[in-house]
Coordinates of C-alpha atoms and ligand atoms in Angstrom, one line a residue:
Chain O
M660 CA -27.6 -30.5 -1.1
A661 CA -27.8 -26.8 -0.6
A662 CA -28.6 -26.1 -4.2
E663 CA -31.4 -23.7 -3.1
T664 CA -29.5 -21.4 -0.8
P665 CA -26.8 -19.5 -2.7
A666 CA -23.3 -20.2 -1.7
V667 CA -21.5 -17.6 0.4
L668 CA -18.4 -18.2 -1.6
R669 CA -18.1 -20.0 -4.9
F670 CA -15.2 -20.6 -7.1
E671 CA -15.9 -21.8 -10.7
N672 CA -12.8 -23.1 -12.6
V673 CA -10.6 -20.4 -11.2
T674 CA -7.1 -20.1 -12.6
V675 CA -4.7 -17.4 -11.3
S676 CA -1.2 -16.8 -12.6
F677 CA 1.6 -14.3 -12.1
D678 CA 3.6 -13.6 -15.2
G679 CA 3.0 -17.0 -16.5
D680 CA 3.6 -18.9 -13.2
V681 CA 0.3 -20.6 -12.4
A682 CA -0.6 -20.2 -8.7
L683 CA -4.1 -21.6 -8.8
R684 CA -5.2 -24.2 -11.4
D685 CA -8.8 -24.7 -12.2
I686 CA -10.2 -24.5 -8.7
S687 CA -13.9 -25.1 -8.0
F688 CA -15.7 -25.3 -4.7
A689 CA -18.5 -23.7 -2.8
A690 CA -18.8 -22.7 0.8
F691 CA -22.2 -22.3 2.4
E692 CA -23.6 -20.3 5.2
G693 CA -22.3 -21.4 8.6
E694 CA -19.8 -23.8 7.1
S695 CA -16.1 -24.0 8.3
R696 CA -13.5 -24.9 5.7
I697 CA -10.0 -25.9 6.6
I698 CA -7.5 -25.4 3.9
L699 CA -4.3 -27.4 4.2
G700 CA -1.4 -27.5 1.9
A701 CA 2.4 -27.2 1.6
A702 CA 4.2 -23.9 1.4
G703 CA 3.7 -22.3 -2.0
S704 CA 0.6 -24.4 -2.8
G705 CA -1.5 -21.3 -3.3
K706 CA -3.5 -21.0 -0.1
T707 CA -2.8 -17.3 0.3
V708 CA -3.6 -16.6 -3.3
L709 CA -6.9 -18.5 -2.9
L710 CA -7.9 -16.2 -0.1
K711 CA -6.8 -13.1 -1.9
T712 CA -8.7 -14.1 -5.0
A713 CA -11.8 -14.6 -2.8
M714 CA -11.5 -11.0 -1.7
G715 CA -10.8 -9.6 -5.2
L716 CA -7.3 -8.6 -4.3
T717 CA -5.9 -10.7 -7.1
K718 CA -7.9 -11.2 -10.3
P719 CA -8.4 -14.6 -11.8
E720 CA -7.1 -15.2 -15.3
S721 CA -10.0 -17.3 -16.1
G722 CA -13.0 -18.6 -14.2
K723 CA -15.5 -16.9 -11.9
V724 CA -15.6 -16.0 -8.2
F725 CA -18.9 -15.5 -6.6
V726 CA -19.1 -13.9 -3.2
F727 CA -22.6 -13.6 -1.7
G728 CA -24.0 -14.4 -5.1
Q729 CA -22.1 -11.6 -7.0
D730 CA -19.5 -12.3 -9.5
I731 CA -16.4 -10.3 -8.3
S732 CA -13.9 -11.6 -10.9
T733 CA -14.7 -8.7 -13.3
M734 CA -16.0 -6.2 -10.8
P735 CA -14.3 -2.7 -10.8
E736 CA -12.4 -1.9 -7.6
K737 CA -15.0 0.7 -6.5
R738 CA -17.8 -1.8 -6.3
L739 CA -15.7 -4.4 -4.6
F740 CA -15.5 -2.3 -1.5
D741 CA -19.2 -3.1 -0.7
I742 CA -18.5 -6.8 -0.8
R743 CA -15.2 -6.5 1.1
G744 CA -17.1 -4.9 3.9
K745 CA -18.8 -8.3 4.5
I746 CA -15.5 -10.2 4.6
G747 CA -13.0 -10.2 7.4
M748 CA -9.5 -11.3 6.6
L749 CA -6.5 -12.1 8.7
F750 CA -3.4 -11.7 6.6
Q751 CA -0.5 -14.1 7.0
E752 CA 1.9 -11.4 8.2
S753 CA -0.9 -9.7 10.2
A754 CA -0.5 -6.6 8.0
L755 CA -1.3 -4.2 10.8
F756 CA -0.6 -0.5 9.8
D757 CA 2.6 0.4 11.6
S758 CA 1.9 4.1 11.5
L759 CA -1.3 3.6 13.6
N760 CA -1.7 2.3 17.1
I761 CA -3.6 -0.8 18.0
A762 CA -6.9 1.0 18.7
E763 CA -6.6 3.0 15.4
N764 CA -5.9 -0.2 13.5
V765 CA -8.9 -1.9 14.9
A766 CA -11.1 1.2 14.3
Y767 CA -9.8 1.4 10.7
P768 CA -12.5 -0.8 9.0
L769 CA -15.3 0.8 11.1
L770 CA -14.2 4.3 9.9
N771 CA -13.2 3.4 6.3
Q772 CA -15.4 0.7 5.0
P773 CA -17.9 2.6 2.8
S774 CA -20.6 0.0 3.4
I775 CA -20.3 0.2 7.1
Q776 CA -22.1 3.0 8.8
C777 CA -20.8 3.1 12.3
P778 CA -21.8 6.2 14.3
A779 CA -18.7 8.0 15.6
A780 CA -19.7 7.5 19.2
E781 CA -20.0 3.8 18.7
V782 CA -16.5 3.3 17.3
M783 CA -14.4 3.4 20.5
P784 CA -16.7 1.1 22.5
R785 CA -16.8 -1.4 19.7
V786 CA -13.0 -1.3 19.4
K787 CA -12.6 -1.8 23.1
R788 CA -15.1 -4.7 23.1
T789 CA -13.3 -6.4 20.3
L790 CA -9.9 -6.0 21.8
E791 CA -11.2 -7.4 25.1
F792 CA -12.6 -10.3 23.1
V793 CA -9.1 -11.1 21.9
E794 CA -7.7 -10.4 25.4
L795 CA -5.8 -7.3 24.4
G796 CA -7.8 -4.7 26.4
E797 CA -4.7 -3.2 27.9
T798 CA -2.8 -2.4 24.7
L799 CA -5.0 0.2 23.0
E800 CA -2.3 2.8 22.8
K801 CA 0.6 0.6 21.8
F802 CA 2.0 0.4 18.3
P803 CA 2.3 -2.9 16.4
S804 CA 6.1 -2.9 16.6
E805 CA 5.8 -2.9 20.4
L806 CA 3.8 -6.1 20.6
S807 CA 4.9 -9.7 20.4
G808 CA 4.1 -11.9 17.4
G809 CA 1.1 -13.6 19.1
M810 CA -0.3 -10.3 20.3
R811 CA 0.0 -8.8 16.8
R812 CA -1.8 -11.8 15.4
R813 CA -4.6 -11.3 17.9
A814 CA -4.8 -7.6 17.2
A815 CA -5.1 -8.5 13.5
I816 CA -7.9 -10.9 14.3
A817 CA -9.6 -8.1 16.2
R818 CA -9.3 -5.9 13.1
A819 CA -10.7 -8.6 10.9
V820 CA -13.8 -9.3 13.0
V821 CA -14.6 -5.9 14.4
T822 CA -17.2 -5.3 11.7
E823 CA -18.8 -8.7 12.5
P824 CA -18.5 -9.9 8.8
P825 CA -20.5 -12.9 7.8
L826 CA -17.5 -14.4 5.9
Q827 CA -14.3 -14.7 7.8
M828 CA -11.0 -15.8 6.4
Y829 CA -7.9 -16.5 8.4
D830 CA -4.5 -17.0 6.8
S831 CA -2.2 -19.2 8.9
P832 CA -3.3 -17.8 12.3
T833 CA -1.1 -20.2 14.3
A834 CA 2.0 -20.3 12.2
G835 CA 5.2 -19.6 14.1
L836 CA 3.6 -19.5 17.5
D837 CA 4.2 -21.7 20.6
P838 CA 1.5 -24.4 21.2
I839 CA -0.1 -22.5 24.1
T840 CA -0.6 -19.2 22.1
A841 CA -1.6 -21.2 19.1
H842 CA -4.3 -22.9 21.1
T843 CA -5.5 -19.6 22.6
I844 CA -5.8 -18.2 19.1
M845 CA -7.7 -21.2 17.8
A846 CA -10.1 -21.0 20.8
L847 CA -10.6 -17.3 19.8
L848 CA -11.5 -18.2 16.2
I849 CA -13.9 -20.9 17.3
K850 CA -15.5 -18.5 19.8
E851 CA -15.8 -15.9 17.0
R852 CA -17.3 -18.4 14.6
D853 CA -19.8 -19.7 17.1
V854 CA -20.8 -16.3 18.5
S855 CA -21.3 -14.7 15.1
Q856 CA -22.4 -17.8 13.2
A857 CA -20.1 -16.8 10.3
T858 CA -18.8 -18.8 7.4
T859 CA -15.1 -19.5 8.1
L860 CA -12.2 -20.2 5.9
L861 CA -9.1 -21.3 7.8
V862 CA -5.7 -21.7 6.1
T863 CA -3.3 -23.7 8.2
H864 CA -0.3 -26.0 8.2
R865 CA -1.4 -27.8 11.3
Y866 CA -4.0 -30.5 11.1
Q867 CA -4.8 -30.1 14.8
D868 CA -6.2 -26.6 14.1
G869 CA -8.7 -28.2 11.7
N870 CA -9.4 -30.9 14.2
L871 CA -10.2 -28.3 16.9
M872 CA -12.4 -26.4 14.5
A873 CA -14.3 -29.5 13.5
N874 CA -14.8 -31.0 16.9
F875 CA -15.0 -28.2 19.4
R876 CA -17.4 -25.5 20.0
Y877 CA -17.5 -22.5 22.3
N878 CA -19.6 -22.8 25.4
S879 CA -20.7 -19.3 26.3
E880 CA -21.8 -20.2 29.8
Q881 CA -18.5 -21.7 30.8
G882 CA -16.5 -19.4 28.5
A883 CA -14.4 -22.3 27.3
L884 CA -14.2 -24.8 24.5
E885 CA -16.0 -28.1 24.8
P886 CA -16.0 -31.1 22.5
V887 CA -19.0 -31.6 20.3
R888 CA -20.4 -35.0 21.0
N889 CA -20.1 -37.1 17.9
G890 CA -22.9 -36.6 15.4
A891 CA -24.9 -34.5 17.9
Q892 CA -26.4 -31.4 16.3
Q893 CA -23.5 -30.8 13.9
K894 CA -25.0 -27.6 12.6
S895 CA -21.7 -26.1 11.7
R896 CA -20.3 -28.4 9.1
T897 CA -16.6 -28.6 8.7
T898 CA -15.0 -29.4 5.3
F899 CA -11.3 -30.1 4.8
M900 CA -9.6 -29.0 1.6
V901 CA -6.0 -29.9 0.6
M902 CA -4.1 -27.9 -1.9
K903 CA -1.1 -29.1 -3.8
E904 CA 0.9 -27.0 -6.3
G905 CA -2.1 -24.8 -7.1
R906 CA -4.6 -27.7 -7.4
L907 CA -7.4 -28.7 -5.1
V908 CA -6.6 -32.3 -4.5
F909 CA -9.0 -33.1 -1.7
E910 CA -12.3 -31.8 -0.5
S911 CA -14.4 -33.7 2.0
D912 CA -15.1 -34.2 5.7
Q913 CA -12.9 -35.3 8.6
D914 CA -13.5 -39.0 8.4
A915 CA -12.6 -39.0 4.7
I916 CA -9.3 -37.1 5.2
E917 CA -8.3 -39.4 8.1
S918 CA -8.8 -42.5 6.1
S919 CA -7.2 -41.1 2.9
K920 CA -4.5 -43.3 1.4
D921 CA -2.8 -40.4 -0.5
P922 CA 0.7 -40.0 1.0
Y923 CA 0.6 -36.2 0.5
I924 CA -2.6 -35.8 2.4
G925 CA -1.5 -38.4 4.9
K926 CA 1.5 -36.2 5.8
F927 CA -0.8 -33.4 7.0
V928 CA -3.0 -35.7 9.0
K929 CA -0.2 -37.6 10.7
Q930 CA 1.0 -34.4 12.3
R931 CA -1.9 -34.9 14.7
V932 CA -0.2 -36.2 17.9
Chain S
M1095 CA 11.9 -16.5 -23.5
V1096 CA 9.6 -18.3 -25.9
A1097 CA 9.6 -15.4 -28.2
S1098 CA 13.3 -15.5 -28.8
E1099 CA 12.9 -18.7 -30.7
C1100 CA 10.5 -17.0 -33.1
G1101 CA 13.0 -14.7 -34.7
D1102 CA 14.5 -11.4 -34.1
R1103 CA 11.4 -9.3 -34.5
T1104 CA 9.4 -10.8 -31.7
Y1105 CA 12.5 -10.8 -29.6
L1106 CA 12.9 -7.1 -30.1
L1107 CA 9.2 -6.6 -29.3
D1108 CA 9.7 -8.6 -26.1
L1109 CA 12.6 -6.4 -25.1
L1110 CA 10.4 -3.3 -25.6
K1111 CA 7.4 -4.7 -23.9
E1112 CA 8.6 -4.1 -20.4
P1113 CA 9.6 -0.5 -20.6
V1114 CA 6.4 0.3 -22.5
L1115 CA 4.3 -1.5 -19.8
D1116 CA 6.2 0.4 -17.1
V1117 CA 5.5 3.8 -18.7
Q1118 CA 1.8 2.8 -19.2
E1119 CA 1.5 1.8 -15.6
F1120 CA 3.2 5.0 -14.5
F1121 CA 0.7 7.1 -16.4
L1122 CA -2.2 5.0 -15.2
L1123 CA -1.1 5.7 -11.6
A1124 CA -0.6 9.4 -12.4
G1125 CA -4.0 9.7 -14.0
R1126 CA -5.8 8.0 -11.1
A1127 CA -3.9 10.0 -8.5
L1128 CA -4.8 13.3 -10.2
K1129 CA -8.4 12.3 -10.8
N1130 CA -8.8 11.5 -7.1
I1131 CA -8.0 15.1 -6.2
F1132 CA -11.5 16.0 -7.3
R1133 CA -13.2 12.9 -5.7
R1134 CA -14.3 12.0 -2.3
P1135 CA -13.2 10.8 0.2
H1136 CA -10.5 13.3 0.9
Y1137 CA -7.9 12.5 3.5
G1138 CA -7.1 15.9 4.9
D1139 CA -5.1 14.7 7.8
D1140 CA -2.8 12.8 5.5
I1141 CA -2.3 15.9 3.3
I1142 CA -1.3 18.0 6.4
L1143 CA 1.0 15.2 7.6
Q1144 CA 2.7 15.1 4.3
M1145 CA 3.0 18.8 4.0
D1146 CA 4.7 18.8 7.3
A1147 CA 7.1 16.1 6.2
I1148 CA 7.9 17.6 2.9
G1149 CA 7.7 21.4 3.6
V1150 CA 8.8 21.9 7.2
G1151 CA 11.1 18.9 7.1
S1152 CA 12.9 20.1 4.0
L1153 CA 13.1 23.7 5.0
P1154 CA 16.5 23.8 6.8
V1155 CA 18.3 22.0 4.0
V1156 CA 16.6 24.1 1.3
V1157 CA 17.6 27.3 3.1
M1158 CA 21.2 26.2 3.3
I1159 CA 21.4 25.1 -0.3
G1160 CA 19.7 28.3 -1.5
C1161 CA 22.0 30.5 0.5
F1162 CA 25.2 28.8 -0.7
S1163 CA 24.1 28.7 -4.3
G1164 CA 23.5 32.5 -4.1
V1165 CA 26.9 33.1 -2.5
V1166 CA 28.6 30.9 -5.1
M1167 CA 26.8 32.5 -8.0
A1168 CA 27.7 36.0 -6.8
L1169 CA 31.3 35.1 -6.4
Q1170 CA 31.6 33.4 -9.8
M1171 CA 29.5 36.0 -11.7
S1172 CA 31.3 38.9 -10.3
R1173 CA 34.6 37.5 -11.4
A1174 CA 33.3 37.0 -14.9
L1175 CA 31.7 40.4 -14.9
A1176 CA 34.8 42.1 -13.7
Q1177 CA 36.4 41.4 -17.1
Y1178 CA 33.9 43.7 -18.7
G1179 CA 33.9 46.2 -15.8
Q1180 CA 30.3 45.4 -15.0
V1181 CA 30.6 44.1 -11.4
G1182 CA 27.5 46.2 -10.6
K1183 CA 25.4 43.8 -12.6
T1184 CA 26.1 40.9 -10.2
G1185 CA 22.6 41.2 -8.8
T1186 CA 21.0 40.8 -12.2
L1187 CA 22.8 37.6 -12.9
V1188 CA 22.3 36.1 -9.5
S1189 CA 18.6 36.9 -9.6
L1190 CA 18.1 35.4 -13.1
T1191 CA 20.0 32.2 -12.5
L1192 CA 18.3 31.6 -9.2
V1193 CA 14.8 32.2 -10.3
R1194 CA 15.0 30.5 -13.6
E1195 CA 17.3 27.5 -12.9
L1196 CA 19.0 27.0 -9.6
G1197 CA 16.2 27.6 -7.3
P1198 CA 13.7 25.2 -8.9
V1199 CA 16.2 22.5 -9.9
L1200 CA 18.2 22.4 -6.7
T1201 CA 15.2 22.5 -4.5
A1202 CA 13.5 19.8 -6.5
I1203 CA 16.6 17.6 -6.3
M1204 CA 16.9 18.1 -2.5
V1205 CA 13.2 17.2 -2.1
A1206 CA 13.6 14.2 -4.4
G1207 CA 16.5 13.1 -2.2
R1208 CA 14.5 13.5 0.9
N1209 CA 11.0 12.7 -0.1
S1210 CA 10.9 10.6 -3.3
T1211 CA 13.1 8.1 -1.5
G1212 CA 11.0 8.5 1.7
M1213 CA 7.8 7.8 -0.2
A1214 CA 9.3 4.9 -2.1
S1215 CA 10.6 3.2 1.0
E1216 CA 7.5 3.8 3.1
L1217 CA 5.1 2.6 0.4
G1218 CA 7.5 -0.2 -0.5
S1219 CA 7.6 -1.6 3.0
M1220 CA 3.8 -1.3 3.2
K1221 CA 3.6 -3.3 -0.1
V1222 CA 5.9 -6.1 1.0
T1223 CA 4.2 -6.4 4.4
E1224 CA 0.7 -6.8 2.8
Q1225 CA -0.4 -3.4 4.3
I1226 CA -1.4 -2.2 0.9
D1227 CA -3.6 -5.3 0.4
A1228 CA -5.0 -4.8 3.9
M1229 CA -5.8 -1.3 3.0
R1230 CA -7.8 -2.4 0.0
A1231 CA -9.4 -5.2 2.0
L1232 CA -10.5 -2.7 4.6
G1233 CA -12.2 -0.4 2.2
T1234 CA -9.7 2.3 1.2
D1235 CA -8.2 2.9 -2.2
P1236 CA -4.4 3.0 -1.7
I1237 CA -4.0 5.6 -4.4
Q1238 CA -6.6 7.8 -2.8
K1239 CA -5.3 7.3 0.7
L1240 CA -1.5 7.3 0.0
V1241 CA -0.6 8.7 -3.4
T1242 CA -3.0 11.6 -3.8
P1243 CA -2.2 13.3 -0.5
R1244 CA 1.5 13.0 -1.3
V1245 CA 1.0 14.6 -4.7
I1246 CA -1.1 17.4 -3.4
A1247 CA 1.3 18.1 -0.5
T1248 CA 4.3 18.2 -2.8
C1249 CA 2.6 20.4 -5.4
V1250 CA 1.8 22.9 -2.7
M1251 CA 5.1 22.7 -0.8
L1252 CA 7.7 22.6 -3.6
P1253 CA 6.8 25.9 -5.1
L1254 CA 6.8 27.5 -1.7
L1255 CA 10.2 26.0 -0.9
T1256 CA 11.5 27.2 -4.2
I1257 CA 10.4 30.7 -3.5
I1258 CA 12.2 30.5 -0.2
A1259 CA 15.3 29.1 -1.8
D1260 CA 15.3 31.9 -4.4
F1261 CA 14.9 34.6 -1.8
V1262 CA 17.6 33.2 0.6
G1263 CA 19.9 32.8 -2.4
M1264 CA 19.4 36.5 -3.2
V1265 CA 20.3 37.3 0.3
G1266 CA 23.4 35.1 0.1
G1267 CA 24.3 37.0 -3.1
F1268 CA 23.7 40.2 -1.3
M1269 CA 26.1 39.4 1.5
I1270 CA 28.9 38.8 -1.1
A1271 CA 27.9 41.9 -3.0
K1272 CA 28.0 44.1 0.1
F1273 CA 31.0 42.7 2.0
V1274 CA 33.2 41.3 -0.7
L1275 CA 32.4 43.3 -3.8
S1276 CA 31.3 46.5 -2.0
I1277 CA 28.2 47.1 -4.1
E1278 CA 25.7 49.3 -2.5
S1279 CA 22.7 47.4 -1.1
R1280 CA 20.3 49.6 -2.9
Q1281 CA 22.0 49.1 -6.2
Y1282 CA 22.1 45.3 -5.6
W1283 CA 18.4 44.9 -4.8
T1284 CA 17.3 47.2 -7.6
S1285 CA 19.3 45.2 -10.1
V1286 CA 17.8 42.0 -8.6
W1287 CA 14.3 43.3 -8.9
R1288 CA 14.7 44.9 -12.4
A1289 CA 16.1 41.7 -13.8
L1290 CA 12.9 39.7 -13.4
E1291 CA 10.2 39.7 -16.0
W1292 CA 6.9 37.9 -16.0
N1293 CA 8.4 35.3 -18.2
D1294 CA 11.0 34.5 -15.5
V1295 CA 8.5 34.4 -12.7
T1296 CA 6.1 32.0 -14.5
Q1297 CA 9.0 29.8 -15.5
G1298 CA 10.3 29.9 -12.0
L1299 CA 6.9 28.8 -10.6
L1300 CA 5.9 26.4 -13.4
K1301 CA 9.1 24.4 -13.0
P1302 CA 8.6 23.5 -9.3
L1303 CA 5.0 22.5 -10.0
V1304 CA 6.0 20.1 -12.7
F1305 CA 9.0 18.8 -10.6
A1306 CA 6.6 18.3 -7.7
L1307 CA 4.6 15.9 -9.8
V1308 CA 7.7 14.1 -10.9
V1309 CA 9.1 13.8 -7.3
S1310 CA 5.9 12.6 -5.7
L1311 CA 4.7 10.3 -8.5
M1312 CA 8.1 8.7 -9.0
G1313 CA 8.4 8.0 -5.3
C1314 CA 4.9 6.5 -5.0
Y1315 CA 5.1 4.6 -8.3
H1316 CA 8.4 2.9 -7.4
G1317 CA 7.1 2.2 -3.9
L1318 CA 3.9 0.6 -5.0
R1319 CA 5.5 -1.7 -7.5
T1320 CA 8.0 -3.0 -5.0
T1321 CA 8.4 -6.8 -4.9
G1322 CA 10.6 -9.1 -3.0
G1323 CA 11.0 -8.2 0.6
T1324 CA 13.3 -5.7 2.3
Q1325 CA 15.8 -6.0 -0.5
G1326 CA 13.1 -4.9 -3.0
V1327 CA 12.4 -1.8 -0.8
G1328 CA 16.0 -0.8 -1.1
K1329 CA 16.0 -1.2 -4.8
S1330 CA 12.8 0.8 -5.3
T1331 CA 14.2 3.6 -3.1
T1332 CA 17.3 3.9 -5.3
Q1333 CA 15.2 3.7 -8.5
A1334 CA 12.9 6.4 -7.3
M1335 CA 15.8 8.8 -6.6
V1336 CA 17.5 8.1 -9.9
A1337 CA 14.4 8.3 -12.0
A1338 CA 13.2 11.5 -10.3
T1339 CA 16.6 13.2 -10.6
V1340 CA 17.0 12.3 -14.3
L1341 CA 13.4 13.4 -15.1
I1342 CA 13.9 16.7 -13.3
F1343 CA 16.8 17.6 -15.6
V1344 CA 15.1 16.4 -18.8
L1345 CA 12.0 18.3 -18.0
D1346 CA 14.0 21.3 -17.0
V1347 CA 15.5 21.4 -20.5
L1348 CA 12.2 21.0 -22.2
I1349 CA 10.5 23.8 -20.1
T1350 CA 13.5 26.1 -20.5
K1351 CA 13.4 25.5 -24.3
V1352 CA 9.7 26.5 -24.5
F1353 CA 10.3 29.6 -22.5
V1354 CA 13.4 30.6 -24.3
S1355 CA 11.8 30.3 -27.7
Q1356 CA 8.8 32.2 -26.4
G1357 CA 10.3 35.1 -24.5
G1358 CA 12.7 37.3 -26.4
S1359 CA 15.6 37.8 -24.0
Ligands
LIG2395 N1 2.3 -11.4 -5.8 C1 2.8 -12.5 -6.4 N2 3.6 -12.4 -7.4 C2 4.2 -13.5 -8.0 N3 4.0 -14.7 -7.6 C3 3.2 -14.9 -6.5 C4 2.6 -13.8 -5.8 N4 1.9 -14.3 -4.8 C5 2.1 -15.6 -4.8 N5 2.9 -16.0 -5.8 C6 3.2 -17.4 -6.1 O1 2.1 -18.2 -6.0 C7 2.4 -19.4 -5.4 C8 1.5 -19.7 -4.3 O2 1.8 -18.7 -3.2 P1 1.0 -18.6 -1.9 O3 1.4 -17.4 -1.2 O4 -0.5 -18.8 -2.1 O5 1.4 -19.9 -1.1 P2 0.9 -20.4 0.3 O6 0.2 -21.7 0.0 O7 0.2 -19.3 1.0 O8 2.3 -20.7 1.1 P3 2.6 -20.5 2.6 O9 2.1 -21.7 3.3 O10 4.1 -20.5 2.6 O11 2.0 -19.2 3.0 C9 3.9 -19.4 -5.0 O12 4.6 -20.1 -6.0 C10 4.2 -17.9 -5.1 O13 5.5 -17.8 -5.6
LIG2396 MG1 0.5 -18.1 2.5

């Protein structure tokens, strides 16, 4: 369909292994501009490795990874920094720097990404704006260890999106959180997606997160989520991917995943209550 | 595992593979860290912070160790010298042993205990909590940002600490000389000063520089290769300390050998 426009992210037969243990096996897919991809899968199925490979943090053993049309699988680390400047990533364990406070953490990509030229006077206002966006405007001076898990997750989201990257990847943003905080965080991610029109990869254990991503959008007038009426102007397409033991076993839209007969896939969908 | 079925030779090679890879990885890290000294960006704040942690933080313990080793050397040497009726030469021996051996080695071991382990555990916990990955994701090279400042700071501070330890040790020796052995202060300090030749001074400054590389690179290397959660951090901390200490002694022998065969005395 979108053969003309280059994919934002494309995997071509990517295999990743650690000392002989295969973590990703022959993965191929492509994500296009404005698309949301929900990546489901059991623990240890390779979701985190997939995201890290997309960022060039782990190198594929074979196959190619294209980000914004450039092959990053053989690129030296120095040149990768330019591409990473266009990707925002939320790590599974947040990975905030504990020696820096929250404001410094969020300012870090603005000050350190070589490809991002942010005037010094702009840094603090942008940090404040982003932290207010994730409703953490009061905690600039606090250190990560002084925050709750959900707050840390939100601070890490702020750090991932402060540069307004066109490709955003979130690793299990709702894992281990209570339903209310989890919903708040999902609302934030949808808001971020709709405000910045970014391509989004969302790794999650919960099908309902994917359901929210697929069927809700952020209404900037009311400042709340609202359901997208079925079929109406579905500009932001949502694709579901299911990983199993390093393989990509399913890739299609929501209707297909809900009608899937596969018991492994069914287990993820049935969680939807 | 597969190789063990293919006969003894490949099995042996397999056994050797890991240490060889480790050494190669260590030298790769060392090379990159040193190359980065001449490359931008420089993280000046981190260097200052590390200098403070290594230099100022280690000062009290280094002063104490230096003082006591001077005292002990003076006591021991004077007893040995008394047999030849040469107690007046105490200053010479204290000065030589301190500058050539005890100062550099003891200071390096103290700093290894404080800072190699500190670096290994700090970098190790950053590794296991994905902070190193995050650093790379956010546009900084962890070697440039973490390793190089530590190497520079240690290379500056360890020689300085060694000089302080040497001097404090001489003062410690002086106290024994004056109050226990009743050697005149002038005689003691003259013998201390006369004992030292260029050879001793270069040796006494080259050693801490080499040890600084060992201490900082071993700490960072073991920190960065940490795997397996908090338990792994504990393991790398111990490994860093052991490796640094052993290497300090091995390199001490090598450097001493070079200087002994070079200088006459
Ligand atoms: N750095 C690494 N070294 C060795 N093996 C690794 C490493 N990272 C991941 N693996 C292995 O790769 C496989 C996939 O791991 P991954 O972290 O991608 O799982 P995941 O799908 O993210 O699981 P979870 O939902 O629990 O986060 C696992 O078997 C894991 O043991
Ligand atoms: Mg994971």
